């Protein structure tokens, strides 16, 4: 059952879509009635006179209807309560936020996902008393799992397997799952994640001895950004951070998003096709950050620039990178070049490798691994990937115990 806030959010989104379509049609109208121009010369985006007045009235009417429906739905809120643990609703909202999350947040849409730490799909209240009650099995080893684009914390359970739950059973770690709006800029999510984790560690019911971050896909970029913000702000949890595990993370970008950007630029060359470029811009800020694996706000002020300032991995932290290739191991061994990626992320990008030494993450070979015959999402449910994660964290745990003489 849809909640009132869901209906209100969908109404606002529909009104925004209608208004955007009207704007697109008006831009096309203005371009067509404009005298032919050379390629690259700008055409007007708005019509004039009576035609322009008509378009403005359509915009105003659309907005008025939307406000009226939104007000009516808000009055129905007590009658339309959905369960908090509705997994299907979470999945739909996660996908919607991945594509339109920045717009949902900027427009105050109730469909925008607020950032929270969750367990079992339920948000945790970050006070000592509330955490002691909701996490009675709390240990000093915290594992924070960060999901990828268009996904949510529940989807760490893939084909019956959850890396976090398995590590809790076999290594006594306490898993917490970040739930966030993946359409926001990566650096903004990273900053908020760092603050959220600082609050959680301060309120944790037992002393925190170790923090491990496990990020899938975009989640690895958010984890890197959080480490950067924690260092600049002197957060206590950063000093407890021992390992970061990247699973299918596009450290140097995802080529599918770059293809979308080239398409948008191509459309914008001609004044007659330029209005259609608006369709390409529906991609959220989060998706656009995947172009080059941006982890902090370091974009060049030049419009359309691809420049990005390199950001090293957190110092003193063991970083592990796991990539996937759709090729079988034998086929990859026979190939002359690097095996192809997982369908979304190239192998070199997932391993943090780059021909420019400034951008290469320099993860030791012993901490890099490729899962052959696997796709991007299959990394979540792979038994081999889990064994690799477990072994990497267990080796470090043994070394720590040896140093303590236990």
Coordinates of C-alpha atoms in Angstrom, one line a residue:
X1 CA 0.0 0.0 0.0
X2 CA 1.4 3.4 -0.9
X3 CA 1.9 6.0 1.8
X4 CA 0.6 9.5 1.5
X5 CA 4.1 10.8 1.2
X6 CA 4.7 8.4 -1.7
X7 CA 1.6 9.7 -3.5
X8 CA 2.6 13.3 -2.8
X9 CA 6.1 12.6 -4.1
X10 CA 4.8 10.9 -7.3
X11 CA 2.5 13.8 -7.9
X12 CA 5.3 16.3 -7.6
X13 CA 7.5 14.3 -9.9
X14 CA 4.7 14.0 -12.4
X15 CA 4.1 17.7 -12.4
X16 CA 7.8 18.3 -12.8
X17 CA 7.9 15.9 -15.7
X18 CA 4.9 17.6 -17.4
X19 CA 6.5 21.0 -16.9
X20 CA 9.8 19.8 -18.3
X21 CA 8.1 18.3 -21.4
X22 CA 6.3 21.6 -22.0
X23 CA 9.7 23.4 -21.8
X24 CA 11.2 20.9 -24.2
X25 CA 8.4 21.5 -26.7
X26 CA 8.8 25.3 -26.4
X27 CA 12.5 25.0 -26.9
X28 CA 11.9 23.0 -30.1
X29 CA 9.3 25.5 -31.3
X30 CA 11.7 28.4 -30.7
X31 CA 14.5 26.6 -32.5
X32 CA 12.3 25.7 -35.5
X33 CA 11.0 29.3 -35.9
X34 CA 14.5 30.8 -35.5
X35 CA 16.4 31.7 -38.7
X36 CA 18.9 28.9 -39.7
X37 CA 22.1 29.3 -37.8
X38 CA 25.6 27.8 -38.1
X39 CA 26.4 24.7 -36.1
X40 CA 27.1 25.6 -32.6
X41 CA 25.3 29.0 -32.7
X42 CA 22.7 29.3 -29.9
X43 CA 19.0 29.4 -30.7
X44 CA 16.5 31.0 -28.3
X45 CA 15.1 28.7 -25.6
X46 CA 11.8 30.6 -25.2
X47 CA 9.1 31.8 -27.7
X48 CA 7.8 35.3 -27.8
X49 CA 4.4 37.1 -28.2
X50 CA 1.2 35.2 -28.1
X51 CA 3.0 31.9 -28.4
X52 CA 5.2 32.6 -25.4
X53 CA 2.2 33.7 -23.4
X54 CA 0.4 30.4 -24.1
X55 CA 3.4 28.4 -23.0
X56 CA 3.7 30.4 -19.7
X57 CA 0.0 29.7 -19.0
X58 CA 0.5 26.0 -19.5
X59 CA 3.4 26.1 -17.0
X60 CA 1.4 28.1 -14.4
X61 CA -1.7 25.8 -14.7
X62 CA 0.4 22.7 -14.3
X63 CA 2.0 24.0 -11.2
X64 CA -1.3 25.1 -9.7
X65 CA -2.9 21.7 -10.2
X66 CA 0.1 20.0 -8.7
X67 CA -0.1 22.2 -5.5
X68 CA -3.8 21.4 -5.1
X69 CA -3.3 17.6 -5.4
X70 CA -0.3 17.8 -3.1
X71 CA -2.3 19.6 -0.4
X72 CA -5.1 17.0 -0.7
X73 CA -2.8 14.1 -0.4
X74 CA -1.1 15.6 2.7
X75 CA -4.5 15.5 4.5
X76 CA -4.8 11.8 3.7
X77 CA -1.5 10.9 5.4
X78 CA -3.0 9.2 8.5
X79 CA -5.0 6.9 6.2
X80 CA -2.2 5.8 4.0
X81 CA 0.6 4.3 6.2
X82 CA 2.8 1.7 4.7
X83 CA 5.0 -0.7 6.6
X84 CA 8.6 0.5 7.1
X85 CA 9.9 -3.0 6.2
X86 CA 8.3 -3.1 2.7
X87 CA 11.2 -4.3 0.6
X88 CA 9.5 -3.7 -2.7
X89 CA 8.9 -0.1 -1.8
X90 CA 12.6 0.3 -0.8
X91 CA 13.7 -1.2 -4.2
X92 CA 11.5 1.2 -6.2
X93 CA 12.6 4.3 -4.2
X94 CA 16.2 3.3 -4.5
X95 CA 16.0 3.1 -8.3
X96 CA 14.1 6.4 -8.5
X97 CA 16.6 8.1 -6.2
X98 CA 19.5 6.8 -8.3
X99 CA 18.2 8.4 -11.4
X100 CA 16.5 11.6 -10.0
X101 CA 17.8 11.8 -6.4
X102 CA 19.4 15.2 -6.7
X103 CA 16.2 16.7 -8.1
X104 CA 14.1 15.0 -5.5
X105 CA 16.2 16.4 -2.7
X106 CA 16.4 19.9 -4.3
X107 CA 12.6 20.1 -4.8
X108 CA 11.9 18.9 -1.3
X109 CA 10.1 15.8 -2.7
X110 CA 9.2 13.3 0.1
X111 CA 10.4 10.4 -2.1
X112 CA 14.0 11.6 -1.5
X113 CA 15.8 9.0 0.7
X114 CA 17.4 10.4 3.9
X115 CA 20.8 9.0 4.8
X116 CA 20.6 6.5 7.7
X117 CA 22.3 3.5 9.2
X118 CA 20.0 0.5 9.2
X119 CA 19.8 -3.2 10.2
X120 CA 17.1 -5.5 8.8
X121 CA 15.7 -2.6 6.8
X122 CA 15.0 -0.5 9.9
X123 CA 16.7 2.8 10.7
X124 CA 18.9 2.9 13.9
X125 CA 18.5 5.8 16.4
X126 CA 22.1 6.8 17.2
X127 CA 21.8 7.2 20.9
X128 CA 23.6 4.9 23.5
X129 CA 20.3 3.6 24.9
X130 CA 18.6 3.0 21.5
X131 CA 21.6 1.3 20.0
X132 CA 22.0 -1.0 23.1
X133 CA 18.4 -2.0 22.6
X134 CA 18.4 -2.5 18.8
X135 CA 21.9 -4.1 18.6
X136 CA 22.1 -6.4 21.6
X137 CA 24.8 -8.4 20.0
X138 CA 27.1 -5.4 19.4
X139 CA 30.8 -6.0 19.3
X140 CA 33.8 -3.7 19.0
X141 CA 34.4 -4.7 15.4
X142 CA 32.1 -2.6 13.1
X143 CA 31.5 -3.5 9.5
X144 CA 29.8 -0.8 7.5
X145 CA 28.3 -1.9 4.2
X146 CA 27.7 0.8 1.5
X147 CA 25.5 -0.1 -1.4
X148 CA 25.8 1.0 -5.0
X149 CA 23.8 3.2 -7.5
X150 CA 20.0 2.7 -7.6
X151 CA 20.2 0.1 -4.8
X152 CA 19.5 -0.1 -1.1
X153 CA 20.8 -1.8 2.0
X154 CA 18.5 -4.7 1.7
X155 CA 20.0 -5.7 -1.6
X156 CA 23.2 -6.8 0.0
X157 CA 21.3 -10.1 0.4
X158 CA 21.7 -11.5 -3.1
X159 CA 20.5 -15.0 -3.9
X160 CA 20.3 -15.8 -0.3
X161 CA 23.8 -14.6 0.7
X162 CA 24.8 -11.5 2.5
X163 CA 28.5 -10.7 3.0
X164 CA 27.7 -8.7 6.1
X165 CA 25.6 -11.4 7.8
X166 CA 28.2 -14.1 6.9
X167 CA 31.1 -12.1 8.4
X168 CA 29.0 -11.6 11.6
X169 CA 28.5 -15.3 11.9
X170 CA 32.1 -16.3 11.1
X171 CA 34.2 -13.5 12.4
X172 CA 32.1 -11.8 15.1
X173 CA 31.8 -8.5 13.3
X174 CA 28.7 -6.3 13.7
X175 CA 27.3 -5.2 10.3
X176 CA 25.6 -1.9 9.8
X177 CA 24.1 -1.0 6.5
X178 CA 24.2 2.5 5.0
X179 CA 20.9 3.6 3.3
X180 CA 21.3 6.7 1.1
X181 CA 20.2 8.7 -1.9
X182 CA 22.6 7.5 -4.6
X183 CA 21.5 10.3 -7.0
X184 CA 23.2 12.9 -4.9
X185 CA 26.8 14.1 -5.6
X186 CA 29.3 11.5 -4.3
X187 CA 31.2 14.1 -2.3
X188 CA 28.0 15.2 -0.5
X189 CA 27.1 11.7 0.4
X190 CA 30.6 11.1 1.6
X191 CA 30.6 14.1 3.9
X192 CA 27.2 13.1 5.4
X193 CA 28.4 9.5 5.8
X194 CA 31.5 10.6 7.7
X195 CA 29.3 12.7 10.1
X196 CA 26.8 9.8 10.5
X197 CA 29.5 7.3 11.3
X198 CA 31.1 9.7 13.8
X199 CA 27.8 9.9 15.7
X200 CA 27.4 6.1 15.6
X201 CA 30.8 5.4 17.0
X202 CA 30.4 8.0 19.7
X203 CA 27.1 6.3 20.8
X204 CA 28.1 2.7 20.3
X205 CA 27.3 0.6 23.4
X206 CA 30.8 -1.0 23.6
X207 CA 34.2 0.4 22.9
X208 CA 34.9 0.5 19.1
X209 CA 38.2 -1.3 18.4
X210 CA 38.0 -1.6 14.6
X211 CA 36.0 -0.1 11.7
X212 CA 35.9 -1.8 8.3
X213 CA 34.1 -0.3 5.2
X214 CA 32.8 -2.6 2.5
X215 CA 31.5 -0.8 -0.6
X216 CA 29.9 -2.2 -3.7
X217 CA 30.1 -0.2 -6.9
X218 CA 29.4 3.5 -6.2
X219 CA 29.5 2.6 -2.5
X220 CA 33.3 2.3 -2.7
X221 CA 33.5 5.9 -4.0
X222 CA 31.2 7.1 -1.2
X223 CA 33.5 5.2 1.3
X224 CA 36.6 6.9 -0.1
X225 CA 34.9 10.3 0.1
X226 CA 33.9 9.7 3.7
X227 CA 37.5 8.9 4.6
X228 CA 38.7 12.1 3.0
X229 CA 36.1 14.2 5.0
X230 CA 36.8 12.3 8.2
X231 CA 40.5 13.1 7.9
X232 CA 39.9 16.8 7.3
X233 CA 37.5 17.0 10.2
X234 CA 39.5 14.9 12.6
X235 CA 36.9 12.3 13.2
X236 CA 37.5 9.6 15.8
X237 CA 36.2 6.7 13.6
X238 CA 38.9 7.4 11.0
X239 CA 41.6 6.4 13.6
X240 CA 39.8 3.1 14.2
X241 CA 39.5 2.4 10.4
X242 CA 41.6 -0.7 9.5
X243 CA 40.4 -1.9 6.1
X244 CA 38.4 -0.7 3.1
X245 CA 37.1 -3.4 0.7
X246 CA 36.1 -2.2 -2.8
X247 CA 33.9 -4.6 -4.7
X248 CA 33.3 -3.7 -8.3
X249 CA 34.0 0.0 -7.6
X250 CA 34.5 2.2 -10.7
X251 CA 37.6 4.1 -9.3
X252 CA 38.3 5.5 -12.8
X253 CA 34.8 5.7 -14.1
X254 CA 32.2 3.7 -15.9
X255 CA 32.3 3.9 -19.7
X256 CA 28.5 3.6 -20.1
X257 CA 28.0 7.0 -18.4
X258 CA 30.8 8.5 -20.6
X259 CA 28.9 7.3 -23.7
X260 CA 25.8 9.1 -22.4
X261 CA 27.7 12.3 -21.9
X262 CA 29.1 12.2 -25.5
X263 CA 25.6 11.7 -26.8
X264 CA 24.4 14.8 -24.9
X265 CA 27.3 16.9 -26.3
X266 CA 26.6 15.7 -29.8
X267 CA 22.9 16.7 -29.6
X268 CA 23.9 20.1 -28.4
X269 CA 26.0 20.9 -31.5
X270 CA 23.0 21.9 -33.6
X271 CA 20.4 24.5 -32.5
X272 CA 17.7 22.2 -33.8
X273 CA 18.7 19.1 -32.0
X274 CA 19.9 20.9 -28.8
X275 CA 16.5 20.8 -27.0
X276 CA 16.7 17.0 -27.1
X277 CA 19.9 17.2 -25.0
X278 CA 17.7 18.0 -22.1
X279 CA 16.6 14.4 -22.1
X280 CA 20.2 13.3 -21.6
X281 CA 20.5 15.6 -18.6
X282 CA 18.0 13.6 -16.6
X283 CA 21.0 11.6 -15.3
X284 CA 21.5 12.5 -11.6
X285 CA 24.6 14.1 -10.1
X286 CA 25.5 10.8 -8.7
X287 CA 25.5 9.1 -12.1
X288 CA 27.5 11.9 -13.6
X289 CA 30.1 11.5 -10.9
X290 CA 30.6 8.0 -12.2
X291 CA 32.1 9.3 -15.4
X292 CA 35.5 9.6 -13.8
X293 CA 35.1 8.1 -10.4
X294 CA 34.9 11.4 -8.6
X295 CA 35.0 11.1 -4.9
X296 CA 35.3 14.8 -3.9
X297 CA 34.2 18.0 -5.5
X298 CA 37.2 18.8 -7.6
X299 CA 35.7 19.7 -10.9
X300 CA 37.2 22.2 -13.2
X301 CA 35.3 25.5 -13.5
X302 CA 35.5 25.1 -17.3
X303 CA 32.2 23.9 -18.6
X304 CA 32.4 20.3 -19.9
X305 CA 35.9 19.8 -18.5
X306 CA 36.9 16.2 -17.6
X307 CA 39.5 17.4 -15.2
X308 CA 39.6 15.9 -11.7
X309 CA 42.1 16.2 -8.9
X310 CA 43.5 12.8 -7.8
X311 CA 42.7 11.6 -4.3
X312 CA 44.9 9.0 -2.7
X313 CA 43.6 6.2 -0.7
X314 CA 43.4 6.7 3.1
X315 CA 46.9 6.5 4.7
X316 CA 47.6 3.6 7.1
X317 CA 44.5 1.6 5.9
X318 CA 44.6 -1.7 4.2
X319 CA 42.7 -1.3 1.0
X320 CA 41.5 -4.3 -1.1
X321 CA 40.0 -4.2 -4.6
X322 CA 37.9 -7.0 -6.1
X323 CA 36.9 -6.8 -9.8
X324 CA 34.8 -9.0 -11.9
X325 CA 35.1 -10.2 -15.5
X326 CA 32.5 -11.9 -17.6
X327 CA 35.3 -13.9 -19.2
X328 CA 36.1 -17.3 -17.8
X329 CA 39.5 -17.7 -16.3
X330 CA 40.9 -19.8 -19.2
X331 CA 39.6 -17.4 -21.8
X332 CA 41.1 -14.5 -19.9
X333 CA 44.5 -16.2 -19.6
X334 CA 44.6 -16.7 -23.4
X335 CA 43.6 -13.1 -24.1
X336 CA 46.5 -10.7 -24.9
X337 CA 45.0 -7.7 -23.1
X338 CA 43.4 -7.2 -19.8
X339 CA 40.1 -9.3 -19.5
X340 CA 36.9 -7.5 -20.2
X341 CA 35.0 -6.1 -17.3
X342 CA 31.8 -7.1 -15.5
X343 CA 29.4 -5.5 -18.0
X344 CA 29.5 -2.1 -16.2
X345 CA 32.9 -1.5 -14.7
X346 CA 36.2 -2.2 -16.5
X347 CA 38.7 -4.4 -14.6
X348 CA 41.4 -1.8 -14.5
X349 CA 38.9 0.8 -13.1
X350 CA 37.8 -1.7 -10.4
X351 CA 41.4 -2.5 -9.4
X352 CA 42.3 1.2 -9.2
X353 CA 44.9 0.9 -12.0
X354 CA 45.6 3.8 -14.3
X355 CA 48.5 4.6 -16.8
X356 CA 48.9 8.0 -15.2
X357 CA 50.8 7.4 -12.0
X358 CA 49.0 10.4 -10.4
X359 CA 45.7 8.6 -10.7
X360 CA 46.9 5.0 -10.0
X361 CA 45.7 4.0 -6.6
X362 CA 48.7 1.7 -6.1
X363 CA 46.9 -1.1 -4.3
X364 CA 49.4 -3.9 -3.7
X365 CA 49.0 -6.9 -6.0
X366 CA 48.4 -9.2 -3.0
X367 CA 45.2 -7.1 -2.2
X368 CA 43.8 -7.2 -5.8
X369 CA 41.7 -10.0 -7.2
X370 CA 39.5 -10.8 -10.2
X371 CA 36.4 -12.9 -10.1
X372 CA 36.1 -14.5 -13.5
X373 CA 32.9 -15.5 -15.1
X374 CA 30.9 -13.1 -13.1
X375 CA 28.8 -9.9 -13.7
X376 CA 28.6 -6.7 -11.6
X377 CA 25.6 -7.7 -9.4
X378 CA 26.8 -11.3 -9.0
X379 CA 29.7 -10.0 -6.9
X380 CA 27.1 -9.6 -4.1
X381 CA 26.2 -13.2 -3.9
X382 CA 29.5 -14.9 -5.0
X383 CA 30.9 -17.4 -2.5
X384 CA 34.4 -16.9 -4.0
X385 CA 34.2 -13.2 -3.4
X386 CA 33.1 -13.8 0.2
X387 CA 36.0 -16.1 0.8
X388 CA 38.4 -13.5 -0.5
X389 CA 36.9 -10.8 1.8
X390 CA 36.9 -13.1 4.8
X391 CA 40.5 -14.2 4.2
X392 CA 41.7 -10.6 3.8
X393 CA 40.0 -9.4 7.0
X394 CA 41.0 -12.5 9.0
X395 CA 44.7 -12.1 8.1
X396 CA 44.6 -8.6 9.4
X397 CA 42.7 -9.7 12.5
X398 CA 45.4 -12.3 13.3
X399 CA 48.2 -9.8 12.8
X400 CA 46.4 -7.4 15.2
X401 CA 46.1 -10.1 17.9
X402 CA 49.7 -11.1 17.4
X403 CA 50.8 -7.5 18.0
X404 CA 48.8 -7.4 21.2
X405 CA 50.4 -10.7 22.3
X406 CA 47.0 -12.5 22.6

